[in-house]
mmCIF file with all atom_site columns, C-alpha atoms and ligand atoms in Angstrom:
data_model
loop_
_atom_site.group_PDB
_atom_site.id
_atom_site.type_symbol
_atom_site.label_atom_id
_atom_site.label_alt_id
_atom_site.label_comp_id
_atom_site.label_asym_id
_atom_site.label_entity_id
_atom_site.label_seq_id
_atom_site.pdbx_PDB_ins_code
_atom_site.Cartn_x
_atom_site.Cartn_y
_atom_site.Cartn_z
_atom_site.occupancy
_atom_site.B_iso_or_equiv
_atom_site.pdbx_formal_charge
_atom_site.auth_seq_id
_atom_site.auth_comp_id
_atom_site.auth_asym_id
_atom_site.auth_atom_id
_atom_site.pdbx_PDB_model_num
ATOM   1   C  CA  . MET V 1 1   ? -0.040  -0.122  0.030   1.00 98.00 ? 1   MET V CA  1
ATOM   2   C  CA  . ARG V 1 2   ? 1.027   3.659   -0.659  1.00 98.00 ? 2   ARG V CA  1
ATOM   3   C  CA  . ILE V 1 3   ? -0.320  6.425   1.058   1.00 98.00 ? 3   ILE V CA  1
ATOM   4   C  CA  . ASP V 1 4   ? 0.382   10.205  -0.076  1.00 98.00 ? 4   ASP V CA  1
ATOM   5   C  CA  . ILE V 1 5   ? -0.596  12.819  2.643   1.00 98.00 ? 5   ILE V CA  1
ATOM   6   C  CA  . ILE V 1 6   ? -1.169  16.382  1.379   1.00 98.00 ? 6   ILE V CA  1
ATOM   7   C  CA  . THR V 1 7   ? -0.630  18.888  4.275   1.00 97.00 ? 7   THR V CA  1
ATOM   8   C  CA  . VAL V 1 8   ? 0.438   22.246  5.338   1.00 96.00 ? 8   VAL V CA  1
ATOM   9   C  CA  . LEU V 1 9   ? 2.178   20.720  8.343   1.00 95.00 ? 9   LEU V CA  1
ATOM   10  C  CA  . PRO V 1 10  ? 4.133   17.787  7.282   1.00 94.00 ? 10  PRO V CA  1
ATOM   11  C  CA  . GLU V 1 11  ? 6.473   18.262  10.434  1.00 93.00 ? 11  GLU V CA  1
ATOM   12  C  CA  . LEU V 1 12  ? 3.511   17.584  12.556  1.00 91.00 ? 12  LEU V CA  1
ATOM   13  C  CA  . MET V 1 13  ? 2.959   14.157  10.719  1.00 89.00 ? 13  MET V CA  1
ATOM   14  C  CA  . GLN V 1 14  ? 6.470   12.331  11.004  1.00 89.00 ? 14  GLN V CA  1
ATOM   15  C  CA  . SER V 1 15  ? 6.691   10.999  14.318  1.00 90.00 ? 15  SER V CA  1
ATOM   16  C  CA  . PRO V 1 16  ? 3.602   8.701   14.582  1.00 90.00 ? 16  PRO V CA  1
ATOM   17  C  CA  . PHE V 1 17  ? 4.788   7.005   11.289  1.00 90.00 ? 17  PHE V CA  1
ATOM   18  C  CA  . ASN V 1 18  ? 8.472   6.689   12.578  1.00 91.00 ? 18  ASN V CA  1
ATOM   19  C  CA  . ALA V 1 19  ? 7.686   4.473   15.718  1.00 87.00 ? 19  ALA V CA  1
ATOM   20  C  CA  . SER V 1 20  ? 6.478   1.132   16.602  1.00 86.00 ? 20  SER V CA  1
ATOM   21  C  CA  . ILE V 1 21  ? 4.113   -1.018  14.321  1.00 89.00 ? 21  ILE V CA  1
ATOM   22  C  CA  . LEU V 1 22  ? 3.787   1.872   11.412  1.00 91.00 ? 22  LEU V CA  1
ATOM   23  C  CA  . ASN V 1 23  ? 7.814   2.084   11.401  1.00 92.00 ? 23  ASN V CA  1
ATOM   24  C  CA  . ARG V 1 24  ? 8.120   -1.692  11.120  1.00 92.00 ? 24  ARG V CA  1
ATOM   25  C  CA  . ALA V 1 25  ? 5.407   -1.902  8.364   1.00 95.00 ? 25  ALA V CA  1
ATOM   26  C  CA  . LYS V 1 26  ? 7.462   0.403   6.434   1.00 95.00 ? 26  LYS V CA  1
ATOM   27  C  CA  . GLU V 1 27  ? 10.749  -1.445  7.056   1.00 95.00 ? 27  GLU V CA  1
ATOM   28  C  CA  . LYS V 1 28  ? 9.248   -4.689  6.049   1.00 96.00 ? 28  LYS V CA  1
ATOM   29  C  CA  . GLY V 1 29  ? 8.097   -2.734  2.708   1.00 97.00 ? 29  GLY V CA  1
ATOM   30  C  CA  . LEU V 1 30  ? 4.335   -3.406  3.466   1.00 97.00 ? 30  LEU V CA  1
ATOM   31  C  CA  . VAL V 1 31  ? 3.546   0.540   3.101   1.00 98.00 ? 31  VAL V CA  1
ATOM   32  C  CA  . GLU V 1 32  ? 4.982   3.640   1.740   1.00 97.00 ? 32  GLU V CA  1
ATOM   33  C  CA  . VAL V 1 33  ? 3.803   6.835   3.365   1.00 97.00 ? 33  VAL V CA  1
ATOM   34  C  CA  . HIS V 1 34  ? 4.932   10.049  1.555   1.00 97.00 ? 34  HIS V CA  1
ATOM   35  C  CA  . PHE V 1 35  ? 4.248   13.717  2.770   1.00 97.00 ? 35  PHE V CA  1
ATOM   36  C  CA  . HIS V 1 36  ? 3.572   16.404  0.493   1.00 98.00 ? 36  HIS V CA  1
ATOM   37  C  CA  . ASN V 1 37  ? 3.892   20.052  1.946   1.00 98.00 ? 37  ASN V CA  1
ATOM   38  C  CA  . LEU V 1 38  ? 1.081   22.210  0.203   1.00 97.00 ? 38  LEU V CA  1
ATOM   39  C  CA  . ARG V 1 39  ? 3.237   25.223  0.166   1.00 97.00 ? 39  ARG V CA  1
ATOM   40  C  CA  . ASP V 1 40  ? 5.585   23.580  -2.424  1.00 98.00 ? 40  ASP V CA  1
ATOM   41  C  CA  . TYR V 1 41  ? 2.863   23.603  -4.846  1.00 98.00 ? 41  TYR V CA  1
ATOM   42  C  CA  . SER V 1 42  ? 1.813   27.379  -4.507  1.00 97.00 ? 42  SER V CA  1
ATOM   43  C  CA  . SER V 1 43  ? 2.468   29.828  -7.217  1.00 93.00 ? 43  SER V CA  1
ATOM   44  C  CA  . GLY V 1 44  ? 2.325   32.890  -4.880  1.00 86.00 ? 44  GLY V CA  1
ATOM   45  C  CA  . THR V 1 45  ? 5.361   34.906  -4.008  1.00 88.00 ? 45  THR V CA  1
ATOM   46  C  CA  . TYR V 1 46  ? 4.950   33.935  -0.349  1.00 93.00 ? 46  TYR V CA  1
ATOM   47  C  CA  . LYS V 1 47  ? 3.997   30.535  -0.913  1.00 95.00 ? 47  LYS V CA  1
ATOM   48  C  CA  . GLN V 1 48  ? 0.474   31.167  0.013   1.00 96.00 ? 48  GLN V CA  1
ATOM   49  C  CA  . VAL V 1 49  ? -2.038  28.251  0.187   1.00 96.00 ? 49  VAL V CA  1
ATOM   50  C  CA  . ASP V 1 50  ? -4.836  29.971  1.825   1.00 96.00 ? 50  ASP V CA  1
ATOM   51  C  CA  . ASP V 1 51  ? -7.110  32.946  1.518   1.00 95.00 ? 51  ASP V CA  1
ATOM   52  C  CA  . TYR V 1 52  ? -10.062 34.802  2.860   1.00 96.00 ? 52  TYR V CA  1
ATOM   53  C  CA  . GLN V 1 53  ? -13.466 33.397  2.199   1.00 96.00 ? 53  GLN V CA  1
ATOM   54  C  CA  . PHE V 1 54  ? -15.732 34.891  -0.257  1.00 97.00 ? 54  PHE V CA  1
ATOM   55  C  CA  . GLY V 1 55  ? -18.800 36.644  1.037   1.00 97.00 ? 55  GLY V CA  1
ATOM   56  C  CA  . GLY V 1 56  ? -16.770 37.623  4.239   1.00 96.00 ? 56  GLY V CA  1
ATOM   57  C  CA  . GLY V 1 57  ? -16.334 35.758  7.461   1.00 95.00 ? 57  GLY V CA  1
ATOM   58  C  CA  . ALA V 1 58  ? -13.477 34.739  9.958   1.00 93.00 ? 58  ALA V CA  1
ATOM   59  C  CA  . GLY V 1 59  ? -10.998 32.146  9.211   1.00 92.00 ? 59  GLY V CA  1
ATOM   60  C  CA  . MET V 1 60  ? -9.056  31.298  6.126   1.00 95.00 ? 60  MET V CA  1
ATOM   61  C  CA  . VAL V 1 61  ? -9.741  28.723  3.477   1.00 96.00 ? 61  VAL V CA  1
ATOM   62  C  CA  . LEU V 1 62  ? -7.080  26.516  1.628   1.00 97.00 ? 62  LEU V CA  1
ATOM   63  C  CA  . MET V 1 63  ? -7.136  27.353  -2.025  1.00 97.00 ? 63  MET V CA  1
ATOM   64  C  CA  . ILE V 1 64  ? -7.856  25.118  -4.927  1.00 98.00 ? 64  ILE V CA  1
ATOM   65  C  CA  . GLU V 1 65  ? -4.766  25.663  -7.019  1.00 98.00 ? 65  GLU V CA  1
ATOM   66  C  CA  . PRO V 1 66  ? -2.108  24.127  -4.845  1.00 98.00 ? 66  PRO V CA  1
ATOM   67  C  CA  . ILE V 1 67  ? -4.297  21.317  -3.985  1.00 98.00 ? 67  ILE V CA  1
ATOM   68  C  CA  . ASP V 1 68  ? -5.125  20.735  -7.770  1.00 98.00 ? 68  ASP V CA  1
ATOM   69  C  CA  . LYS V 1 69  ? -1.403  20.931  -8.751  1.00 98.00 ? 69  LYS V CA  1
ATOM   70  C  CA  . CYS V 1 70  ? -0.356  18.229  -5.984  1.00 98.00 ? 70  CYS V CA  1
ATOM   71  C  CA  . ILE V 1 71  ? -3.034  15.947  -6.745  1.00 98.00 ? 71  ILE V CA  1
ATOM   72  C  CA  . SER V 1 72  ? -2.854  16.096  -10.514 1.00 98.00 ? 72  SER V CA  1
ATOM   73  C  CA  . LYS V 1 73  ? 0.722   15.408  -10.299 1.00 98.00 ? 73  LYS V CA  1
ATOM   74  C  CA  . LEU V 1 74  ? 0.315   12.282  -8.117  1.00 98.00 ? 74  LEU V CA  1
ATOM   75  C  CA  . LYS V 1 75  ? -2.625  11.208  -10.382 1.00 98.00 ? 75  LYS V CA  1
ATOM   76  C  CA  . ALA V 1 76  ? -0.334  11.307  -13.316 1.00 98.00 ? 76  ALA V CA  1
ATOM   77  C  CA  . GLU V 1 77  ? 2.284   9.260   -11.487 1.00 98.00 ? 77  GLU V CA  1
ATOM   78  C  CA  . ARG V 1 78  ? -0.126  6.371   -10.741 1.00 98.00 ? 78  ARG V CA  1
ATOM   79  C  CA  . ASP V 1 79  ? -3.822  5.435   -10.004 1.00 98.00 ? 79  ASP V CA  1
ATOM   80  C  CA  . TYR V 1 80  ? -5.352  6.139   -6.783  1.00 99.00 ? 80  TYR V CA  1
ATOM   81  C  CA  . ASP V 1 81  ? -8.213  4.105   -5.423  1.00 98.00 ? 81  ASP V CA  1
ATOM   82  C  CA  . GLU V 1 82  ? -9.438  6.856   -2.978  1.00 98.00 ? 82  GLU V CA  1
ATOM   83  C  CA  . VAL V 1 83  ? -8.824  10.569  -2.296  1.00 98.00 ? 83  VAL V CA  1
ATOM   84  C  CA  . LEU V 1 84  ? -9.802  11.089  1.341   1.00 98.00 ? 84  LEU V CA  1
ATOM   85  C  CA  . TYR V 1 85  ? -10.609 14.450  2.880   1.00 98.00 ? 85  TYR V CA  1
ATOM   86  C  CA  . MET V 1 86  ? -10.012 14.868  6.723   1.00 98.00 ? 86  MET V CA  1
ATOM   87  C  CA  . THR V 1 87  ? -12.820 17.166  7.933   1.00 97.00 ? 87  THR V CA  1
ATOM   88  C  CA  . PRO V 1 88  ? -15.056 17.281  11.039  1.00 96.00 ? 88  PRO V CA  1
ATOM   89  C  CA  . ASP V 1 89  ? -18.006 17.203  8.822   1.00 96.00 ? 89  ASP V CA  1
ATOM   90  C  CA  . GLY V 1 90  ? -17.234 13.812  7.069   1.00 97.00 ? 90  GLY V CA  1
ATOM   91  C  CA  . ASP V 1 91  ? -18.330 10.375  7.903   1.00 98.00 ? 91  ASP V CA  1
ATOM   92  C  CA  . THR V 1 92  ? -17.434 9.248   11.351  1.00 98.00 ? 92  THR V CA  1
ATOM   93  C  CA  . PHE V 1 93  ? -14.441 6.988   11.002  1.00 98.00 ? 93  PHE V CA  1
ATOM   94  C  CA  . ASN V 1 94  ? -14.807 3.292   12.310  1.00 97.00 ? 94  ASN V CA  1
ATOM   95  C  CA  . GLN V 1 95  ? -13.375 -0.119  12.018  1.00 96.00 ? 95  GLN V CA  1
ATOM   96  C  CA  . GLY V 1 96  ? -15.422 -1.110  9.007   1.00 96.00 ? 96  GLY V CA  1
ATOM   97  C  CA  . MET V 1 97  ? -13.987 1.744   7.056   1.00 98.00 ? 97  MET V CA  1
ATOM   98  C  CA  . ALA V 1 98  ? -10.492 0.860   8.048   1.00 98.00 ? 98  ALA V CA  1
ATOM   99  C  CA  . ASN V 1 99  ? -10.936 -2.809  6.860   1.00 97.00 ? 99  ASN V CA  1
ATOM   100 C  CA  . GLU V 1 100 ? -12.226 -1.450  3.631   1.00 98.00 ? 100 GLU V CA  1
ATOM   101 C  CA  . LEU V 1 101 ? -9.399  1.148   3.143   1.00 98.00 ? 101 LEU V CA  1
ATOM   102 C  CA  . SER V 1 102 ? -6.897  -1.480  4.022   1.00 98.00 ? 102 SER V CA  1
ATOM   103 C  CA  . LEU V 1 103 ? -7.635  -3.489  0.848   1.00 97.00 ? 103 LEU V CA  1
ATOM   104 C  CA  . GLN V 1 104 ? -6.723  -0.247  -1.387  1.00 98.00 ? 104 GLN V CA  1
ATOM   105 C  CA  . THR V 1 105 ? -3.459  0.085   -2.931  1.00 98.00 ? 105 THR V CA  1
ATOM   106 C  CA  . ASN V 1 106 ? -2.845  3.710   -3.417  1.00 98.00 ? 106 ASN V CA  1
ATOM   107 C  CA  . LEU V 1 107 ? -4.398  6.348   -1.208  1.00 98.00 ? 107 LEU V CA  1
ATOM   108 C  CA  . ILE V 1 108 ? -4.366  10.249  -1.331  1.00 99.00 ? 108 ILE V CA  1
ATOM   109 C  CA  . ILE V 1 109 ? -5.166  11.716  2.281   1.00 98.00 ? 109 ILE V CA  1
ATOM   110 C  CA  . LEU V 1 110 ? -5.872  15.611  1.927   1.00 98.00 ? 110 LEU V CA  1
ATOM   111 C  CA  . CYS V 1 111 ? -5.739  17.222  5.510   1.00 98.00 ? 111 CYS V CA  1
ATOM   112 C  CA  . GLY V 1 112 ? -8.155  20.119  5.926   1.00 92.00 ? 112 GLY V CA  1
ATOM   113 C  CA  . HIS V 1 113 ? -6.933  23.398  7.937   1.00 86.00 ? 113 HIS V CA  1
ATOM   114 C  CA  . TYR V 1 114 ? -8.284  26.561  9.122   1.00 75.00 ? 114 TYR V CA  1
ATOM   115 C  CA  . LYS V 1 115 ? -11.769 26.994  8.089   1.00 86.00 ? 115 LYS V CA  1
ATOM   116 C  CA  . GLY V 1 116 ? -11.527 23.877  5.381   1.00 94.00 ? 116 GLY V CA  1
ATOM   117 C  CA  . VAL V 1 117 ? -10.936 23.923  1.524   1.00 97.00 ? 117 VAL V CA  1
ATOM   118 C  CA  . ASP V 1 118 ? -12.509 25.557  -1.013  1.00 98.00 ? 118 ASP V CA  1
ATOM   119 C  CA  . GLN V 1 119 ? -15.678 23.534  -1.840  1.00 98.00 ? 119 GLN V CA  1
ATOM   120 C  CA  . ARG V 1 120 ? -14.683 22.858  -5.596  1.00 98.00 ? 120 ARG V CA  1
ATOM   121 C  CA  . VAL V 1 121 ? -11.891 20.821  -4.073  1.00 98.00 ? 121 VAL V CA  1
ATOM   122 C  CA  . ARG V 1 122 ? -14.147 18.523  -2.417  1.00 98.00 ? 122 ARG V CA  1
ATOM   123 C  CA  . ASP V 1 123 ? -16.535 18.539  -5.591  1.00 98.00 ? 123 ASP V CA  1
ATOM   124 C  CA  . LEU V 1 124 ? -13.778 17.666  -8.005  1.00 98.00 ? 124 LEU V CA  1
ATOM   125 C  CA  . PHE V 1 125 ? -11.254 15.522  -6.265  1.00 98.00 ? 125 PHE V CA  1
ATOM   126 C  CA  . VAL V 1 126 ? -12.418 13.853  -2.961  1.00 98.00 ? 126 VAL V CA  1
ATOM   127 C  CA  . THR V 1 127 ? -13.915 10.450  -2.878  1.00 98.00 ? 127 THR V CA  1
ATOM   128 C  CA  . ARG V 1 128 ? -14.593 9.915   0.736   1.00 98.00 ? 128 ARG V CA  1
ATOM   129 C  CA  . GLU V 1 129 ? -14.747 12.594  3.637   1.00 98.00 ? 129 GLU V CA  1
ATOM   130 C  CA  . ILE V 1 130 ? -13.754 11.455  6.981   1.00 98.00 ? 130 ILE V CA  1
ATOM   131 C  CA  . SER V 1 131 ? -14.098 12.670  10.668  1.00 98.00 ? 131 SER V CA  1
ATOM   132 C  CA  . ILE V 1 132 ? -12.605 10.946  13.655  1.00 98.00 ? 132 ILE V CA  1
ATOM   133 C  CA  . GLY V 1 133 ? -15.372 11.998  15.999  1.00 98.00 ? 133 GLY V CA  1
ATOM   134 C  CA  . ASP V 1 134 ? -17.601 14.873  16.951  1.00 97.00 ? 134 ASP V CA  1
ATOM   135 C  CA  . TYR V 1 135 ? -14.959 17.361  18.261  1.00 96.00 ? 135 TYR V CA  1
ATOM   136 C  CA  . VAL V 1 136 ? -12.912 19.747  16.294  1.00 94.00 ? 136 VAL V CA  1
ATOM   137 C  CA  . LEU V 1 137 ? -9.094  19.346  15.858  1.00 95.00 ? 137 LEU V CA  1
ATOM   138 C  CA  . SER V 1 138 ? -6.695  22.368  14.648  1.00 93.00 ? 138 SER V CA  1
ATOM   139 C  CA  . GLY V 1 139 ? -6.385  20.565  11.443  1.00 95.00 ? 139 GLY V CA  1
ATOM   140 C  CA  . GLY V 1 140 ? -6.635  17.254  9.681   1.00 97.00 ? 140 GLY V CA  1
ATOM   141 C  CA  . GLU V 1 141 ? -3.216  15.983  10.351  1.00 97.00 ? 141 GLU V CA  1
ATOM   142 C  CA  . LEU V 1 142 ? -3.597  14.062  13.581  1.00 96.00 ? 142 LEU V CA  1
ATOM   143 C  CA  . ALA V 1 143 ? -6.821  12.670  12.300  1.00 97.00 ? 143 ALA V CA  1
ATOM   144 C  CA  . ALA V 1 144 ? -4.769  11.628  9.015   1.00 98.00 ? 144 ALA V CA  1
ATOM   145 C  CA  . ALA V 1 145 ? -2.322  9.662   11.444  1.00 97.00 ? 145 ALA V CA  1
ATOM   146 C  CA  . VAL V 1 146 ? -5.098  8.084   13.185  1.00 97.00 ? 146 VAL V CA  1
ATOM   147 C  CA  . VAL V 1 147 ? -6.873  6.820   10.026  1.00 98.00 ? 147 VAL V CA  1
ATOM   148 C  CA  . SER V 1 148 ? -3.494  5.413   8.658   1.00 98.00 ? 148 SER V CA  1
ATOM   149 C  CA  . ASP V 1 149 ? -2.400  3.872   11.865  1.00 96.00 ? 149 ASP V CA  1
ATOM   150 C  CA  . ALA V 1 150 ? -5.836  1.987   11.953  1.00 97.00 ? 150 ALA V CA  1
ATOM   151 C  CA  . VAL V 1 151 ? -5.468  0.960   8.128   1.00 98.00 ? 151 VAL V CA  1
ATOM   152 C  CA  . ILE V 1 152 ? -1.941  0.179   8.249   1.00 97.00 ? 152 ILE V CA  1
ATOM   153 C  CA  . ARG V 1 153 ? -2.003  -2.267  11.093  1.00 95.00 ? 153 ARG V CA  1
ATOM   154 C  CA  . LEU V 1 154 ? -4.380  -4.313  9.066   1.00 95.00 ? 154 LEU V CA  1
ATOM   155 C  CA  . LEU V 1 155 ? -2.251  -4.947  6.410   1.00 96.00 ? 155 LEU V CA  1
ATOM   156 C  CA  . PRO V 1 156 ? -1.127  -8.652  5.839   1.00 93.00 ? 156 PRO V CA  1
ATOM   157 C  CA  . GLY V 1 157 ? 2.260   -9.269  7.716   1.00 93.00 ? 157 GLY V CA  1
ATOM   158 C  CA  . VAL V 1 158 ? 2.193   -5.978  9.776   1.00 93.00 ? 158 VAL V CA  1
ATOM   159 C  CA  . LEU V 1 159 ? 1.156   -7.376  13.004  1.00 90.00 ? 159 LEU V CA  1
ATOM   160 C  CA  . ASN V 1 160 ? 3.445   -10.172 14.451  1.00 83.00 ? 160 ASN V CA  1
ATOM   161 C  CA  . ASP V 1 161 ? 0.778   -12.556 15.231  1.00 75.00 ? 161 ASP V CA  1
ATOM   162 C  CA  . GLU V 1 162 ? -1.850  -12.213 12.244  1.00 64.00 ? 162 GLU V CA  1
ATOM   163 C  CA  . THR V 1 163 ? -4.843  -13.483 14.248  1.00 67.00 ? 163 THR V CA  1
ATOM   164 C  CA  . SER V 1 164 ? -4.370  -10.769 16.599  1.00 80.00 ? 164 SER V CA  1
ATOM   165 C  CA  . ALA V 1 165 ? -6.139  -8.046  14.527  1.00 81.00 ? 165 ALA V CA  1
ATOM   166 C  CA  . LEU V 1 166 ? -9.007  -10.535 14.196  1.00 80.00 ? 166 LEU V CA  1
ATOM   167 C  CA  . THR V 1 167 ? -9.556  -10.371 18.003  1.00 80.00 ? 167 THR V CA  1
ATOM   168 C  CA  . ASP V 1 168 ? -9.696  -6.619  18.252  1.00 86.00 ? 168 ASP V CA  1
ATOM   169 C  CA  . THR V 1 169 ? -12.352 -5.017  19.818  1.00 85.00 ? 169 THR V CA  1
ATOM   170 C  CA  . PHE V 1 170 ? -14.861 -4.021  17.147  1.00 87.00 ? 170 PHE V CA  1
ATOM   171 C  CA  . GLN V 1 171 ? -13.681 -6.530  14.563  1.00 80.00 ? 171 GLN V CA  1
ATOM   172 C  CA  . ASP V 1 172 ? -16.942 -8.397  14.984  1.00 87.00 ? 172 ASP V CA  1
ATOM   173 C  CA  . ASN V 1 173 ? -18.839 -5.543  16.470  1.00 91.00 ? 173 ASN V CA  1
ATOM   174 C  CA  . LEU V 1 174 ? -17.979 -6.770  19.911  1.00 95.00 ? 174 LEU V CA  1
ATOM   175 C  CA  . LEU V 1 175 ? -15.639 -5.171  22.593  1.00 96.00 ? 175 LEU V CA  1
ATOM   176 C  CA  . ALA V 1 176 ? -12.577 -7.366  23.376  1.00 95.00 ? 176 ALA V CA  1
ATOM   177 C  CA  . PRO V 1 177 ? -12.741 -9.585  26.465  1.00 96.00 ? 177 PRO V CA  1
ATOM   178 C  CA  . PRO V 1 178 ? -10.388 -8.948  29.649  1.00 97.00 ? 178 PRO V CA  1
ATOM   179 C  CA  . VAL V 1 179 ? -6.988  -9.824  29.362  1.00 97.00 ? 179 VAL V CA  1
ATOM   180 C  CA  . TYR V 1 180 ? -4.286  -10.711 32.097  1.00 98.00 ? 180 TYR V CA  1
ATOM   181 C  CA  . THR V 1 181 ? -0.836  -11.695 32.468  1.00 98.00 ? 181 THR V CA  1
ATOM   182 C  CA  . ARG V 1 182 ? 1.606   -12.666 35.359  1.00 97.00 ? 182 ARG V CA  1
ATOM   183 C  CA  . PRO V 1 183 ? 1.324   -12.718 38.362  1.00 98.00 ? 183 PRO V CA  1
ATOM   184 C  CA  . SER V 1 184 ? -1.792  -14.890 38.806  1.00 98.00 ? 184 SER V CA  1
ATOM   185 C  CA  . SER V 1 185 ? -2.356  -13.398 42.087  1.00 98.00 ? 185 SER V CA  1
ATOM   186 C  CA  . TYR V 1 186 ? -1.487  -9.846  43.038  1.00 98.00 ? 186 TYR V CA  1
ATOM   187 C  CA  . LYS V 1 187 ? -2.499  -8.055  46.275  1.00 98.00 ? 187 LYS V CA  1
ATOM   188 C  CA  . GLY V 1 188 ? -5.214  -10.594 46.685  1.00 98.00 ? 188 GLY V CA  1
ATOM   189 C  CA  . MET V 1 189 ? -6.679  -9.979  43.176  1.00 98.00 ? 189 MET V CA  1
ATOM   190 C  CA  . GLU V 1 190 ? -6.912  -13.329 41.338  1.00 98.00 ? 190 GLU V CA  1
ATOM   191 C  CA  . VAL V 1 191 ? -6.933  -14.068 37.661  1.00 98.00 ? 191 VAL V CA  1
ATOM   192 C  CA  . PRO V 1 192 ? -10.250 -15.972 36.577  1.00 98.00 ? 192 PRO V CA  1
ATOM   193 C  CA  . LYS V 1 193 ? -9.581  -19.722 37.140  1.00 98.00 ? 193 LYS V CA  1
ATOM   194 C  CA  . ILE V 1 194 ? -10.620 -20.762 33.861  1.00 98.00 ? 194 ILE V CA  1
ATOM   195 C  CA  . LEU V 1 195 ? -7.571  -18.882 32.215  1.00 98.00 ? 195 LEU V CA  1
ATOM   196 C  CA  . LEU V 1 196 ? -5.212  -20.926 33.987  1.00 98.00 ? 196 LEU V CA  1
ATOM   197 C  CA  . SER V 1 197 ? -7.157  -24.356 33.347  1.00 98.00 ? 197 SER V CA  1
ATOM   198 C  CA  . GLY V 1 198 ? -5.412  -25.062 29.965  1.00 98.00 ? 198 GLY V CA  1
ATOM   199 C  CA  . ASP V 1 199 ? -8.689  -26.140 28.771  1.00 98.00 ? 199 ASP V CA  1
ATOM   200 C  CA  . PHE V 1 200 ? -8.712  -24.185 25.607  1.00 98.00 ? 200 PHE V CA  1
ATOM   201 C  CA  . PRO V 1 201 ? -12.353 -24.621 24.197  1.00 98.00 ? 201 PRO V CA  1
ATOM   202 C  CA  . LYS V 1 202 ? -13.678 -23.647 27.673  1.00 98.00 ? 202 LYS V CA  1
ATOM   203 C  CA  . ILE V 1 203 ? -11.374 -20.565 27.490  1.00 98.00 ? 203 ILE V CA  1
ATOM   204 C  CA  . GLU V 1 204 ? -12.524 -19.589 24.062  1.00 97.00 ? 204 GLU V CA  1
ATOM   205 C  CA  . LYS V 1 205 ? -16.225 -19.834 25.327  1.00 98.00 ? 205 LYS V CA  1
ATOM   206 C  CA  . TRP V 1 206 ? -15.460 -17.845 28.457  1.00 98.00 ? 206 TRP V CA  1
ATOM   207 C  CA  . ARG V 1 207 ? -13.732 -14.872 26.308  1.00 97.00 ? 207 ARG V CA  1
ATOM   208 C  CA  . GLU V 1 208 ? -16.912 -15.127 23.977  1.00 97.00 ? 208 GLU V CA  1
ATOM   209 C  CA  . ASP V 1 209 ? -19.347 -14.684 26.885  1.00 98.00 ? 209 ASP V CA  1
ATOM   210 C  CA  . GLN V 1 210 ? -17.181 -11.928 28.569  1.00 98.00 ? 210 GLN V CA  1
ATOM   211 C  CA  . ALA V 1 211 ? -17.097 -10.013 25.157  1.00 97.00 ? 211 ALA V CA  1
ATOM   212 C  CA  . LEU V 1 212 ? -20.738 -10.187 24.670  1.00 97.00 ? 212 LEU V CA  1
ATOM   213 C  CA  . GLU V 1 213 ? -21.207 -9.281  28.513  1.00 98.00 ? 213 GLU V CA  1
ATOM   214 C  CA  . ARG V 1 214 ? -18.710 -6.181  28.007  1.00 98.00 ? 214 ARG V CA  1
ATOM   215 C  CA  . THR V 1 215 ? -20.520 -5.036  25.004  1.00 97.00 ? 215 THR V CA  1
ATOM   216 C  CA  . GLU V 1 216 ? -24.050 -5.186  26.471  1.00 98.00 ? 216 GLU V CA  1
ATOM   217 C  CA  . GLN V 1 217 ? -22.648 -3.306  29.594  1.00 98.00 ? 217 GLN V CA  1
ATOM   218 C  CA  . LYS V 1 218 ? -20.518 -0.496  27.854  1.00 98.00 ? 218 LYS V CA  1
ATOM   219 C  CA  . ARG V 1 219 ? -21.563 -0.234  24.259  1.00 97.00 ? 219 ARG V CA  1
ATOM   220 C  CA  . PRO V 1 220 ? -25.131 -1.743  23.783  1.00 97.00 ? 220 PRO V CA  1
ATOM   221 C  CA  . ASP V 1 221 ? -25.344 0.258   20.611  1.00 96.00 ? 221 ASP V CA  1
ATOM   222 C  CA  . LEU V 1 222 ? -22.869 -2.081  19.075  1.00 94.00 ? 222 LEU V CA  1
ATOM   223 C  CA  . LEU V 1 223 ? -25.405 -4.946  19.381  1.00 95.00 ? 223 LEU V CA  1
ATOM   224 C  CA  . LYS V 1 224 ? -28.144 -3.345  17.335  1.00 89.00 ? 224 LYS V CA  1
HETATM 225 CL CL1 . 6GU A 2 .   ? -10.806 14.746  10.368  1.00 85.62 ? 1   6GU A CL1 1
HETATM 226 N  N1  . 6GU A 2 .   ? -10.474 17.241  11.039  1.00 85.62 ? 1   6GU A N1  1
HETATM 227 C  C1  . 6GU A 2 .   ? -10.573 18.173  12.113  1.00 85.62 ? 1   6GU A C1  1
HETATM 228 N  N2  . 6GU A 2 .   ? -9.975  19.506  11.916  1.00 85.62 ? 1   6GU A N2  1
HETATM 229 N  N3  . 6GU A 2 .   ? -11.273 18.068  13.344  1.00 85.62 ? 1   6GU A N3  1
HETATM 230 C  C2  . 6GU A 2 .   ? -11.830 16.705  13.440  1.00 85.62 ? 1   6GU A C2  1
HETATM 231 C  C3  . 6GU A 2 .   ? -11.554 15.842  12.485  1.00 85.62 ? 1   6GU A C3  1
HETATM 232 C  C4  . 6GU A 2 .   ? -10.780 16.011  11.211  1.00 85.62 ? 1   6GU A C4  1
HETATM 233 N  N4  . 6GU A 2 .   ? -12.202 14.771  12.968  1.00 85.62 ? 1   6GU A N4  1
HETATM 234 C  C5  . 6GU A 2 .   ? -12.669 15.123  14.121  1.00 85.62 ? 1   6GU A C5  1
HETATM 235 N  N5  . 6GU A 2 .   ? -12.393 16.305  14.421  1.00 85.62 ? 1   6GU A N5  1
#
């Protein structure tokens, strides 16, 4: 998979991709992530990428021209499956979307900023608009990092134990069951006996029951 991220703040984006699982995915050659600084595509003397909105009102809007130049250059180099636009008024991101996106080959992610982008960018280029929840971030960069992380960890070979993504919370619309590690007894708190029994069919059943119970208690909306 290849992800091209278009942003006015490339420096904000580097570190999440250089650590842990995302870095391992890159090193294994399973994903390439490229950052494109929108200012490099500005034709203005001051590398301007935003301007006041027509009709008046507070807040700057990202201009269409630099975005057009950047996206057109990328599209001339390869075919893209999706152009994602990160925006608080997009569809709320979830595990199902992460699964879908993980099946794609080439993605562009455009990060919104200030008051957003000129509407014509959305009309012309964007195939999917994504929000990561009902709150406002200063820009789409952190949201793009969140979406990329959720997608990249699903690529085959990224996780050590490939089955571990299958048992994630949300993967069957269920929360994950509780987990324990050593010691089996800590300050009088015991690990459930069943987990120490070695009876794997019974353990599996217990985990399923716990997942269901936890989901009923904490997220009954998932069961509808
Ligand atoms: Cl994708 N962008 C911004 N700026 N704020 C957000 C968001 C995205 N998702 C939730 N809040």
